[in-house]
Coordinates of N, CA, C and O in Angstrom, one line a residue:
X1 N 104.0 123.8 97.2 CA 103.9 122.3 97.3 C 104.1 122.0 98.8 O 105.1 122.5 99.4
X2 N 103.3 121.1 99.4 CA 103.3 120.5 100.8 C 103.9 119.0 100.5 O 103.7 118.4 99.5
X3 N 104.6 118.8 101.5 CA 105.1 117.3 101.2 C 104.8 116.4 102.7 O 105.0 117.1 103.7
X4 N 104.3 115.0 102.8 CA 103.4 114.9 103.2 C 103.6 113.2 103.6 O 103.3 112.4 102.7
X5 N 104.0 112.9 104.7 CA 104.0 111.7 104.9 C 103.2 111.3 106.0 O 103.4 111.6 107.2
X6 N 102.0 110.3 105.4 CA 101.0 109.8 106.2 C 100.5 108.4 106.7 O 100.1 107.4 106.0
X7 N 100.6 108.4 107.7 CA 100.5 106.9 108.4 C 98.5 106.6 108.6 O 97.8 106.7 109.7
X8 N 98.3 106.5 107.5 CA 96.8 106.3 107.1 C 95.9 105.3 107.8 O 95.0 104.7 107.1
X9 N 96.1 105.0 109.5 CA 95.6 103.5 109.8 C 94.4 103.8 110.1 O 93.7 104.8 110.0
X10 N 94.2 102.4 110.5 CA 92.5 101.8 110.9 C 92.4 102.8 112.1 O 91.3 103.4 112.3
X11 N 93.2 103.1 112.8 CA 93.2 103.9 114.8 C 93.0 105.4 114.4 O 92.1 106.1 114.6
X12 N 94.4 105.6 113.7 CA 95.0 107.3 113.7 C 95.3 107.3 112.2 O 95.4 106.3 111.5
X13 N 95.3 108.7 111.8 CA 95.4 109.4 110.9 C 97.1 110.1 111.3 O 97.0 111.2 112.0
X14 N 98.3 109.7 111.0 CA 99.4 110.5 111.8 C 99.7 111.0 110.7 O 99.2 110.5 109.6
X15 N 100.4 112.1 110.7 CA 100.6 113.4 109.5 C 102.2 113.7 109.8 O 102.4 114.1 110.9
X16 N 103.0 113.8 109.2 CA 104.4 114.7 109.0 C 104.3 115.5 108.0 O 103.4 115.1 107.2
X17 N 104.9 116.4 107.7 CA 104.9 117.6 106.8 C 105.7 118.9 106.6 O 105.9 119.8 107.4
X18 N 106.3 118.8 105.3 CA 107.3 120.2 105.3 C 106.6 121.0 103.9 O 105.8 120.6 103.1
X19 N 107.2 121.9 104.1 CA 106.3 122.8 103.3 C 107.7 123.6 102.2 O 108.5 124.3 102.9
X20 N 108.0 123.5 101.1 CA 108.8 123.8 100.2 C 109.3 124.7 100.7 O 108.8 125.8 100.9
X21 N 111.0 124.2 101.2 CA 111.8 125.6 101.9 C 111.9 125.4 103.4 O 112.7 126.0 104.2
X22 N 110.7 124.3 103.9 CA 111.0 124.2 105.5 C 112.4 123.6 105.9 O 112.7 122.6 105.3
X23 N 113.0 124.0 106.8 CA 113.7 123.5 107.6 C 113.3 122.0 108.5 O 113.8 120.8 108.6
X24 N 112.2 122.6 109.1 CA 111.6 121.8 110.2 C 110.1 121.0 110.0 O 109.1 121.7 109.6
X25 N 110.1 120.0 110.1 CA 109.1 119.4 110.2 C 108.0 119.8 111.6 O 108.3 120.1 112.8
X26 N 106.1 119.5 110.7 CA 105.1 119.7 111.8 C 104.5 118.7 111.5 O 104.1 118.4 110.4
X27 N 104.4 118.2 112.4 CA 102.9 116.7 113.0 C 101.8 116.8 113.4 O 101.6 117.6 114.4
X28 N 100.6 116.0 113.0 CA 99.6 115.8 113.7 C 99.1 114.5 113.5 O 99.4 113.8 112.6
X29 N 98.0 114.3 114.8 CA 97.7 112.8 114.3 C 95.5 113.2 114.6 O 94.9 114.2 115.1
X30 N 95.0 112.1 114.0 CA 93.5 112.5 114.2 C 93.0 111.3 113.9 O 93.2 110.4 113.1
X31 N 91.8 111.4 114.9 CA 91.1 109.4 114.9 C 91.0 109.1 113.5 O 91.3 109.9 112.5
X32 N 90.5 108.2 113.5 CA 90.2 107.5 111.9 C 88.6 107.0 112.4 O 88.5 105.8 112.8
X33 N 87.6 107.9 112.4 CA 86.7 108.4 112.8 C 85.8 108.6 111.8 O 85.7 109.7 111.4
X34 N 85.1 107.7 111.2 CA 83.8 108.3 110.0 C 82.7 107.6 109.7 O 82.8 106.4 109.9
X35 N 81.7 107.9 109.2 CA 80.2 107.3 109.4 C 79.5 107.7 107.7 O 79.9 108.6 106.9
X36 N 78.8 107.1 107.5 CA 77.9 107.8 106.4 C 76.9 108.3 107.1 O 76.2 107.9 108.0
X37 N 77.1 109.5 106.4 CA 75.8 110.8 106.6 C 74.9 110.9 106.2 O 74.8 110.7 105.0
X38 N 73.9 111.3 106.8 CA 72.7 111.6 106.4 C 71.9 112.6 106.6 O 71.1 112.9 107.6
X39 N 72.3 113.1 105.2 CA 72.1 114.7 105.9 C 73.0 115.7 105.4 O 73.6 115.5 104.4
X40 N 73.2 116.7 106.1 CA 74.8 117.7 105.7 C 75.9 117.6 106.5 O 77.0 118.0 106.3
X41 N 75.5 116.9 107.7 CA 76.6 116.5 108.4 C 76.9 117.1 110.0 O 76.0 117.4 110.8
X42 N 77.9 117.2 110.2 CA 77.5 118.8 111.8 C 77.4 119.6 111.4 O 77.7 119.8 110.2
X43 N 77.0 120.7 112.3 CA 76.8 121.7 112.6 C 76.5 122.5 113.4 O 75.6 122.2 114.1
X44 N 77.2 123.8 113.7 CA 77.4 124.7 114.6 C 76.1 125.0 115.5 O 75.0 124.8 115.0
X45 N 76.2 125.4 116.8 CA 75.1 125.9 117.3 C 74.0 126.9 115.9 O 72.8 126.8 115.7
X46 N 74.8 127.6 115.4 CA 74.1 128.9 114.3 C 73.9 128.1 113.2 O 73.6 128.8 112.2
X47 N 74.2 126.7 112.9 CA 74.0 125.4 112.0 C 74.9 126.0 110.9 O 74.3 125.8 109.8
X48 N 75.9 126.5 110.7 CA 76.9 126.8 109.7 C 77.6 125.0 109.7 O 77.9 124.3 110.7
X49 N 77.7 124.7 108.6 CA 78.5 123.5 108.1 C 80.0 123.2 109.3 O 81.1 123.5 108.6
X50 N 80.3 122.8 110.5 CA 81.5 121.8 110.8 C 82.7 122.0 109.7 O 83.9 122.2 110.0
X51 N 82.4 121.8 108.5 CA 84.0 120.9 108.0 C 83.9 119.7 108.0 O 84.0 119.2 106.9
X52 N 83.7 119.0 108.8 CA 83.3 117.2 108.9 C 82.3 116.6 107.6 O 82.1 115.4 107.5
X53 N 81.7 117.5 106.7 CA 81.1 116.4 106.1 C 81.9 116.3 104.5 O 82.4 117.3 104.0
X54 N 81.8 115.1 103.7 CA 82.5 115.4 102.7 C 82.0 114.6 101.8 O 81.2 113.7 102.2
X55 N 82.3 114.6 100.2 CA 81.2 114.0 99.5 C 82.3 113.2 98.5 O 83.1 113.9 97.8
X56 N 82.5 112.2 98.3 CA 83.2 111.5 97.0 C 82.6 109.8 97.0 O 82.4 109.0 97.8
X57 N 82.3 109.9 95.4 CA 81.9 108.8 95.0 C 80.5 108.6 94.9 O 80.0 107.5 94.8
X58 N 79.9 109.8 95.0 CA 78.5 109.9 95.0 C 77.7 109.8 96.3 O 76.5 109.9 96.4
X59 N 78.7 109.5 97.3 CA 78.0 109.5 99.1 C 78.8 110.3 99.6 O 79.9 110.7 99.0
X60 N 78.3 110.9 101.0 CA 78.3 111.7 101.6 C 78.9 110.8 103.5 O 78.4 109.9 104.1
X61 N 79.8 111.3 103.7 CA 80.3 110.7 105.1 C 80.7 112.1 105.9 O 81.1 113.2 105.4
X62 N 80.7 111.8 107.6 CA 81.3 112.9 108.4 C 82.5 112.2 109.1 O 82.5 111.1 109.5
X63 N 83.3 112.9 109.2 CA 84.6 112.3 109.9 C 83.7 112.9 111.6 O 83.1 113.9 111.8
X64 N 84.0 112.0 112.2 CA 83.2 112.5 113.4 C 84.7 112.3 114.7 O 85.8 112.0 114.2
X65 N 84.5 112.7 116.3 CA 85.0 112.7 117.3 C 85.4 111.0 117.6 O 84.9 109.9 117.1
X66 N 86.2 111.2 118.3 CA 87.1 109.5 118.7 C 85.8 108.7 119.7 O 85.7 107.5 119.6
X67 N 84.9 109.4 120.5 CA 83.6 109.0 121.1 C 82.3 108.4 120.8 O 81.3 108.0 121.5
X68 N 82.7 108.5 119.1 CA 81.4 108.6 118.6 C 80.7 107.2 118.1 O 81.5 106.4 117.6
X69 N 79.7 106.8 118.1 CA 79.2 105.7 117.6 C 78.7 106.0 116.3 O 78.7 107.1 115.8
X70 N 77.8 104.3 115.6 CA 77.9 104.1 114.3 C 78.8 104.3 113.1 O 78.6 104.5 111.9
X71 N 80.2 104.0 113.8 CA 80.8 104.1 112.9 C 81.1 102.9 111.2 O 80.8 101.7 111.0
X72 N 81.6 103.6 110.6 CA 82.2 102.7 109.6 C 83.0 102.2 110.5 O 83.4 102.9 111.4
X73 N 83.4 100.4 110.0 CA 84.3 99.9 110.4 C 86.0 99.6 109.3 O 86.1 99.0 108.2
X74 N 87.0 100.3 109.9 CA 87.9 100.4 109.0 C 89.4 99.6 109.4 O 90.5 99.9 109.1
X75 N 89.0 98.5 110.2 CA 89.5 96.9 110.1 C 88.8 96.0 109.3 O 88.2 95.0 109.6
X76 N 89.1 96.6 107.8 CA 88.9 95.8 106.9 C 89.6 95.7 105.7 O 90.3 96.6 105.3
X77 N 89.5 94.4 104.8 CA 91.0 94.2 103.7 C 90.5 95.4 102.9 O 91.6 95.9 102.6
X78 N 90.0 95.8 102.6 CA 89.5 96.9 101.3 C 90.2 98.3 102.1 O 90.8 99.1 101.4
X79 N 90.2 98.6 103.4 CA 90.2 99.9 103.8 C 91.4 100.5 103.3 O 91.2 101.7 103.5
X80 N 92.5 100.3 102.7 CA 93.7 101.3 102.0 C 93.1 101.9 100.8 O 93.6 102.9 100.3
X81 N 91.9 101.5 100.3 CA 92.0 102.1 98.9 C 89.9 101.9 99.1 O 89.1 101.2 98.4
X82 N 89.8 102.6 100.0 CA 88.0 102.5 100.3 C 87.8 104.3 100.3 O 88.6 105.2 100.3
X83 N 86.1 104.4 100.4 CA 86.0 106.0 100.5 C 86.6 106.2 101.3 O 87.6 106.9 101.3
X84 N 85.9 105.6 102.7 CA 86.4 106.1 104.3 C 87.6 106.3 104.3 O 87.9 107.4 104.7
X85 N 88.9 105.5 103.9 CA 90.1 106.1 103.8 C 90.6 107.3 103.1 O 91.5 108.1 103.5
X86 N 89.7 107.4 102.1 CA 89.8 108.5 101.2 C 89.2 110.1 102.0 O 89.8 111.2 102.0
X87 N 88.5 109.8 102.4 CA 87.9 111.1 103.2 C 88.8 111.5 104.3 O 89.5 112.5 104.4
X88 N 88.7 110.5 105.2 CA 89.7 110.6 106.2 C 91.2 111.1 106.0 O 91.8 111.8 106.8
X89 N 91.6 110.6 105.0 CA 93.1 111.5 104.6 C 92.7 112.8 104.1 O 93.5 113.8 104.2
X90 N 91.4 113.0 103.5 CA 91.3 114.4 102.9 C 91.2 115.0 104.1 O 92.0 115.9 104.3
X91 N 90.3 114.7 105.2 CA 89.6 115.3 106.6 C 91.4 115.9 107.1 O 91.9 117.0 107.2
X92 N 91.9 114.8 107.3 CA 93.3 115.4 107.4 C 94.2 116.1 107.1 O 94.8 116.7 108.0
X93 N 94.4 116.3 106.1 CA 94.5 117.3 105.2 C 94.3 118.5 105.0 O 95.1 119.3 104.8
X94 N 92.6 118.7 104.9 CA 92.0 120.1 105.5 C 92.5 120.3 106.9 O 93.3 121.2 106.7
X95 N 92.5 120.1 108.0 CA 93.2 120.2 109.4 C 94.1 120.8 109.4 O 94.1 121.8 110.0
X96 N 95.7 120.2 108.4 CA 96.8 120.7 108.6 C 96.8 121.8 107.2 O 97.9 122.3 106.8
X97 N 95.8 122.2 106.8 CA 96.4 123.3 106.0 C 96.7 123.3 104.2 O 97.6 123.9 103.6
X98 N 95.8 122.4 104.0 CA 96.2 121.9 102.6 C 95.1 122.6 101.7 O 95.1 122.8 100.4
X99 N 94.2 122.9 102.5 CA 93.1 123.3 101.5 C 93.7 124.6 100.3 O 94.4 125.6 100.6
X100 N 93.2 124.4 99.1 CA 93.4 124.8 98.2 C 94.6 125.4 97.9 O 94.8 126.5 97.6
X101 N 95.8 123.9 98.0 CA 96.8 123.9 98.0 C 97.4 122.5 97.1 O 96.6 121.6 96.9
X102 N 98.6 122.5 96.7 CA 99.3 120.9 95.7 C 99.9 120.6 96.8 O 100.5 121.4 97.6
X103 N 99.8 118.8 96.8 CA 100.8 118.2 97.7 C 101.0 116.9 97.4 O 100.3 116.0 96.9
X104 N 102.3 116.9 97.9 CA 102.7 115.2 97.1 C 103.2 114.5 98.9 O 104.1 114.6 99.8
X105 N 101.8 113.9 98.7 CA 101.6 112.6 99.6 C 102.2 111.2 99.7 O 101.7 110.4 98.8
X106 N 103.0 110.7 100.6 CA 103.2 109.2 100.9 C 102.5 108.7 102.4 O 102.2 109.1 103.5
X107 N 102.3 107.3 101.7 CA 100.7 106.6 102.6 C 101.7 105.3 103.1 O 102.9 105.3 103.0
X108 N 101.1 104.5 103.4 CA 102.0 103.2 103.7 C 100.7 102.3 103.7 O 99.6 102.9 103.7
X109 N 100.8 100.8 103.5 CA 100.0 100.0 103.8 C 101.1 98.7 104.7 O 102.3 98.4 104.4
X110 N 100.6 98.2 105.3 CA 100.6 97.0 106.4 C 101.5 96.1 105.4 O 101.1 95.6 104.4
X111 N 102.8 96.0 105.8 CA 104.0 94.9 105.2 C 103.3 94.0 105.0 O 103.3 94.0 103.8
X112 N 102.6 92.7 105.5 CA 101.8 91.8 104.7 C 100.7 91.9 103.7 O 100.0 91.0 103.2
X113 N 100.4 93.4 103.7 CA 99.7 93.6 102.1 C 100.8 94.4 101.0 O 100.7 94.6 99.8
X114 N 101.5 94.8 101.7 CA 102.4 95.8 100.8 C 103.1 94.8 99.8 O 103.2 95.1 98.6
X115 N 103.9 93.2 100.6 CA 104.5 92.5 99.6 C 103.8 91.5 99.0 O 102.6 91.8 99.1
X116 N 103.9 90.7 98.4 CA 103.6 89.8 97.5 C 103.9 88.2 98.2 O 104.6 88.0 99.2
X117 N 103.3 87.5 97.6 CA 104.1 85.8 98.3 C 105.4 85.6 97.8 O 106.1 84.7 98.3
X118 N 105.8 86.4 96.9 CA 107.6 86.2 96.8 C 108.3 87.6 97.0 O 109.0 88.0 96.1
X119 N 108.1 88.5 98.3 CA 108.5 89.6 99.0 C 108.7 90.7 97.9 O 109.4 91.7 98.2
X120 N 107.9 90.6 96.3 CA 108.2 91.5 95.5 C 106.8 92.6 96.0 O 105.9 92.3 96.8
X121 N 106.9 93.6 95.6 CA 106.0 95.0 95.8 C 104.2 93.9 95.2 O 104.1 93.2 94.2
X122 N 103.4 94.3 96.2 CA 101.8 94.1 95.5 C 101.3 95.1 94.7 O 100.5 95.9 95.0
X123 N 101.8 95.1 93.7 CA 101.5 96.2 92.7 C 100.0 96.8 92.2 O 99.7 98.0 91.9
X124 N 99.1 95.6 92.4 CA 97.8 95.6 92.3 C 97.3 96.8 93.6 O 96.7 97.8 93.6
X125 N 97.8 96.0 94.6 CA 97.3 96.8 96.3 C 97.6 98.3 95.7 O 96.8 99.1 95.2
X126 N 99.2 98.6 95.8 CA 99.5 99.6 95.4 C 98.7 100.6 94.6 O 98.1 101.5 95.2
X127 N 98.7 100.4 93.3 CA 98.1 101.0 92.1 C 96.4 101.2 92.9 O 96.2 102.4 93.2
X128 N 95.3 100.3 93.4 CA 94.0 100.8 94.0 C 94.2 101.6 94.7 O 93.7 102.7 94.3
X129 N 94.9 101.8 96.2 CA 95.8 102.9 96.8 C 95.5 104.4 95.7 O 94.5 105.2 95.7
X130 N 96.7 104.3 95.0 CA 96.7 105.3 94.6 C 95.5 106.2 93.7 O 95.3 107.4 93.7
X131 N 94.9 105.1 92.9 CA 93.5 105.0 92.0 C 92.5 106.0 93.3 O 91.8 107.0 93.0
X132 N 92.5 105.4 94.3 CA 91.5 105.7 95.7 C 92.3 107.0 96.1 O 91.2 107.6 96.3
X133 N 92.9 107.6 96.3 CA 93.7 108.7 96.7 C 93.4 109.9 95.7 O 93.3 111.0 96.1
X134 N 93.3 109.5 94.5 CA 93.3 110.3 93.1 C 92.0 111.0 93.1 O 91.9 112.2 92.7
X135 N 90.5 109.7 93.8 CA 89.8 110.5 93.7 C 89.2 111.7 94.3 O 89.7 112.1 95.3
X136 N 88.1 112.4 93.7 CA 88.1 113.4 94.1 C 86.9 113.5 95.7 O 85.9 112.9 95.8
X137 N 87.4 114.3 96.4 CA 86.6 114.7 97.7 C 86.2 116.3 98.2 O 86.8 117.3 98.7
X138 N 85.0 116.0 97.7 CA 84.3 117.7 98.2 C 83.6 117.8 99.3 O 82.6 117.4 99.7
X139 N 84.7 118.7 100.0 CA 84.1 119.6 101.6 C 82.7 119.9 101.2 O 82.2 120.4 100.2
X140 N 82.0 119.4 102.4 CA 80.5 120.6 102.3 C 80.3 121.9 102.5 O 79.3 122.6 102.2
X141 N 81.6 122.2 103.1 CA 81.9 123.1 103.3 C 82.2 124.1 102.4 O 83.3 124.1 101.7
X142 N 80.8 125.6 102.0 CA 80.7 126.1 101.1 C 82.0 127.0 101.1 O 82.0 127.6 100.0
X143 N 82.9 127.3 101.7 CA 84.0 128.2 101.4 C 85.6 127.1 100.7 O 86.5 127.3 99.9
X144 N 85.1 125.8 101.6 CA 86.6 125.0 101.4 C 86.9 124.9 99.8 O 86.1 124.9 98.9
X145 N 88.3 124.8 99.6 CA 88.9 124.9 98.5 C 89.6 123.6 98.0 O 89.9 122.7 98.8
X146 N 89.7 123.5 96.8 CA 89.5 121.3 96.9 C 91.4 121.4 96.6 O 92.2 122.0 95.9
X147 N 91.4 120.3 97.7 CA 93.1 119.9 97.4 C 93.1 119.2 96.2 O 92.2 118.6 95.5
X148 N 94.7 119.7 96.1 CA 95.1 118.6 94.4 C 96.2 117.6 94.8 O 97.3 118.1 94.8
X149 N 96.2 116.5 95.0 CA 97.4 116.1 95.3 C 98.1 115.2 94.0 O 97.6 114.2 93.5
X150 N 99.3 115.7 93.8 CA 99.5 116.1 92.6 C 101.1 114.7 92.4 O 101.8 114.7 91.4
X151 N 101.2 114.1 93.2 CA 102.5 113.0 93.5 C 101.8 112.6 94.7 O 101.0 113.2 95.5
X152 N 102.5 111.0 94.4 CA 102.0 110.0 95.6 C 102.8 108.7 95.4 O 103.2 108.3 94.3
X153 N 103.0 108.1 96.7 CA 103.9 107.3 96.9 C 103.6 106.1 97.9 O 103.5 106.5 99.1
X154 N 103.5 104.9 97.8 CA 103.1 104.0 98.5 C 104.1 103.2 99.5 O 104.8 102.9 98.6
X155 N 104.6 102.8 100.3 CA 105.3 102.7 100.7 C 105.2 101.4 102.2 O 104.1 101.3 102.7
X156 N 106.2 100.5 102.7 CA 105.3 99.5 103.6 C 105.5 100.0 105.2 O 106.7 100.4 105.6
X157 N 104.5 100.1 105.9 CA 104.2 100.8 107.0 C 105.3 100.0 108.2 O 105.2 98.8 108.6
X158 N 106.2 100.9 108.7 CA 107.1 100.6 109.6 C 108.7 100.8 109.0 O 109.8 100.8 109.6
X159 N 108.6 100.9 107.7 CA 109.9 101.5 107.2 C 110.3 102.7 107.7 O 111.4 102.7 108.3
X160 N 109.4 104.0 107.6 CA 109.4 105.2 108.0 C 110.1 104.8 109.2 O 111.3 104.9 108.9
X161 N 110.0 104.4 110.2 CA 110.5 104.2 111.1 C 111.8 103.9 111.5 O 112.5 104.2 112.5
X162 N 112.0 103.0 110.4 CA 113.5 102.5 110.6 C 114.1 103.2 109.9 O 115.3 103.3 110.2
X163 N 113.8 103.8 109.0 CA 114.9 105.4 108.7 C 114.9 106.3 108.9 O 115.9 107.0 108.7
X164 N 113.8 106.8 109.7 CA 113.8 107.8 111.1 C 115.0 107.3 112.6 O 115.6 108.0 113.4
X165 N 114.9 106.1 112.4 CA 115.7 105.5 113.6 C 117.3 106.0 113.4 O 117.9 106.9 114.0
X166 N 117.7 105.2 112.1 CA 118.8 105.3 111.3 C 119.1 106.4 111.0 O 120.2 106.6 111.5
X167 N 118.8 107.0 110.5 CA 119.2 108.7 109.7 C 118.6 109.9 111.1 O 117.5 109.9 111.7
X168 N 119.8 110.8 111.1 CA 119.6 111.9 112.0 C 118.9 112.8 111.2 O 118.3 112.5 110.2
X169 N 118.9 114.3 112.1 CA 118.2 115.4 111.6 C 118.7 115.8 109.9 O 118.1 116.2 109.0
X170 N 120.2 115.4 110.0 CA 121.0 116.2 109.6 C 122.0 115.4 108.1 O 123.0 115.8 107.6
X171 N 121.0 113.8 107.7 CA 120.8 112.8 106.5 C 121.9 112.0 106.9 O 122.3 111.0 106.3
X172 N 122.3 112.4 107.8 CA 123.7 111.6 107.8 C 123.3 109.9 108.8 O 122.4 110.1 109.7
X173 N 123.8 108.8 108.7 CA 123.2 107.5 109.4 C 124.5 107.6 110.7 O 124.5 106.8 111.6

């Protein structure tokens, strides 16, 4: 099991991660970068499949470079629980090492969608979140092996922080 806390935004894809038994935590972060494809997606000078292209929901999208144009735009209310979100966390995912592996992921959404008009949890937001996370995303990539993410956890974006602030290495505040 990989355990997996991700800052899923509109900019960056940021990643923490310990791996059952780690000591130490590893990070990465990766644009939030993707387009619908048409086509298979990149590919290599010898046209072998990139990795970039991925298929859920019956369409096909490439997570492309931070330079790139035509993108999806993912400054939008739908984007926590949209494909492009969905791909782009898998895209990340495959990156750090999850392929054909179980992992229990937490995501965050933006504190004024996360609460409600009387500061209780958006349960609705939440639950699509998770619904959109659940589904499935297939690498075009004929060798990749399909993550299962098997726990998940919603959580409001900027907390992580303030218990990172608060609590040392070592749990103690």
């Amino acid at each position: 099991m990989i355990y997996i806390g991700c800052d899923d935004g509109h900019a960056e894809m940021k990643y923490c991660w310990f791996l059952a038994g780690m000591l130490e935590h590893e990070c990465a972060s990766y644009p939030s970068r993707v387009a619908l494809a048409l086509g298979q997606g990149l590919t290599s000078l010898t046209g072998a499949a990139t990795g970039n292209a991925y298929d859920t929901n019956g369409q096909r999208y490439t997570v492309l470079p931070k330079s790139s144009q035509g993108l999806l735009d993912t400054r939008v209310p739908d984007y926590p629980y949209s494909d492009a979100n969905r791909v782009l966390v898998y895209h990340a995912l495959t990156k750090i090492g999850c392929e054909g592996r179980e992992v229990s992921i937490c995501t965050g959404l933006p504190p004024e969608s996360y609460f409600g008009p009387r500061s209780a949890q958006n349960e609705i937001l939440i639950r699509k979140k998770k619904e959109s996370l659940a589904k499935p995303v297939r690498s075009v990539t004929a060798a990749a092996k399909p993550i299962k993410i098997s726990a998940q956890d919603v959580i409001a974006e900027g907390v992580a922080a303030v218990i990172d602030a608060e609590i040392d290495d070592h749990g103690e505040v």
